[in-house]
């Protein structure tokens, strides 16, 4: 429960900051061009609100709604998600959105996206300035990687140290490595002290690489026990720190990854049992292990209800050299901008997978986004995640979908190019279509969260 609350608080704070500043971008440009803002709200307020006030001599009512799906900046003389068409029946006023030149209306509509994008780059820059950058370089992962069958079919071998592709050198192990390999024709690795080229098709499915079990590649972790929990199945079997796990249910394991694969088979069986007796049978496993310098021992143990042995494996990542880069004030900005641009380009590149069946299943709602925050309050991770969400919010909002900022921008660009203004009736219908699409997308994303929580996905 504590972990849930900490993540929920981080998520709520990040979203509140981003929504306020996004709507503040619209507000600032509206005020700059003399357009009246009737309401400025954090969160939506259908039927009622949590808090509301209107300063003396102000034309704007400020408040907090109860529905945390975004924010609201109601601009006079504009058809938006409020679907307020009554004001459009009256003669146009000089303080209304519809009376302003198209270029001013365009800036008002892109104001939120602009603020979110600049904010993300600023946060990344300040994180670089304050914390610097820490990572494990791929070339320093001396035990290399472990690959699944698909990867090995292309020529990869366990313990290969990934160097890069014809697209560029790898920096650290993250999604960019998968992304580059999915596009590359050649991948360069260090194998037994020699540089080897692995030929690739250049069109691997990135989503498949990330979703298959076992993964396309993972850092190689030896099958050596580092810690044993008290009164755990491992302790009852006599397994101690430094022991090597050799087999599970007679299947040889040569790494932590292959051990997890065998435990995964047990988990699959467990998911389909019907009786308690079947469950006990599925959780009963034989583990073969060896003390240092001793012969192998095979013991029957009963795993925990979630199919664990109660032991931790050797943390090889902690043994690798850490690379730290410090940035001065002026250095931090190009570093932060480069980092943010890389995040954005990667996200845009991956958008094509959303329109596939697997991509739709991978969509996540509030639960998935909240789980991205760390289980303990970590200001570095909080700001990095806030910057990431700010970039996503900027990109999603600029998509040419009615009811989003991008939809309004699209129609304004049409007006500026053709000199023709879409009719009010058309804009209202488009707003309804766009709003319906967004509701459907939100329902699907949050339903995916629920199905994952229930174990159906």
PDB file of N, CA and C in Angstrom, residues 65 123 148 262 306 319 363:
ATOM      1  N   UNK A  65     -11.197  20.824 -10.817  1.00  0.00           N
ATOM      2  CA  UNK A  65     -12.262  19.869 -11.065  1.00  0.00           C
ATOM      3  C   UNK A  65     -12.001  18.556 -10.345  1.00  0.00           C
ATOM      4  N   UNK A 123      13.748  20.534 -18.042  1.00  0.00           N
ATOM      5  CA  UNK A 123      13.898  19.590 -16.920  1.00  0.00           C
ATOM      6  C   UNK A 123      15.075  18.645 -17.169  1.00  0.00           C
ATOM      7  N   UNK A 148      17.767 -14.994 -26.987  1.00  0.00           N
ATOM      8  CA  UNK A 148      16.758 -16.045 -27.177  1.00  0.00           C
ATOM      9  C   UNK A 148      16.984 -16.759 -28.508  1.00  0.00           C
ATOM     10  N   UNK A 262      12.742 -21.662 -16.926  1.00  0.00           N
ATOM     11  CA  UNK A 262      12.190 -22.900 -16.367  1.00  0.00           C
ATOM     12  C   UNK A 262      11.147 -22.614 -15.293  1.00  0.00           C
ATOM     13  N   UNK A 306       3.867 -17.877  -5.321  1.00  0.00           N
ATOM     14  CA  UNK A 306       4.122 -17.153  -6.566  1.00  0.00           C
ATOM     15  C   UNK A 306       5.332 -17.728  -7.313  1.00  0.00           C
ATOM     16  N   UNK A 319      28.733  -4.999 -10.500  1.00  0.00           N
ATOM     17  CA  UNK A 319      30.175  -5.204 -10.613  1.00  0.00           C
ATOM     18  C   UNK A 319      30.781  -4.452 -11.802  1.00  0.00           C
ATOM     19  N   UNK A 363      -1.032  -0.825 -24.880  1.00  0.00           N
ATOM     20  CA  UNK A 363      -1.453   0.479 -24.376  1.00  0.00           C
ATOM     21  C   UNK A 363      -1.700   0.399 -22.870  1.00  0.00           C
TER      22      UNK A 363
END
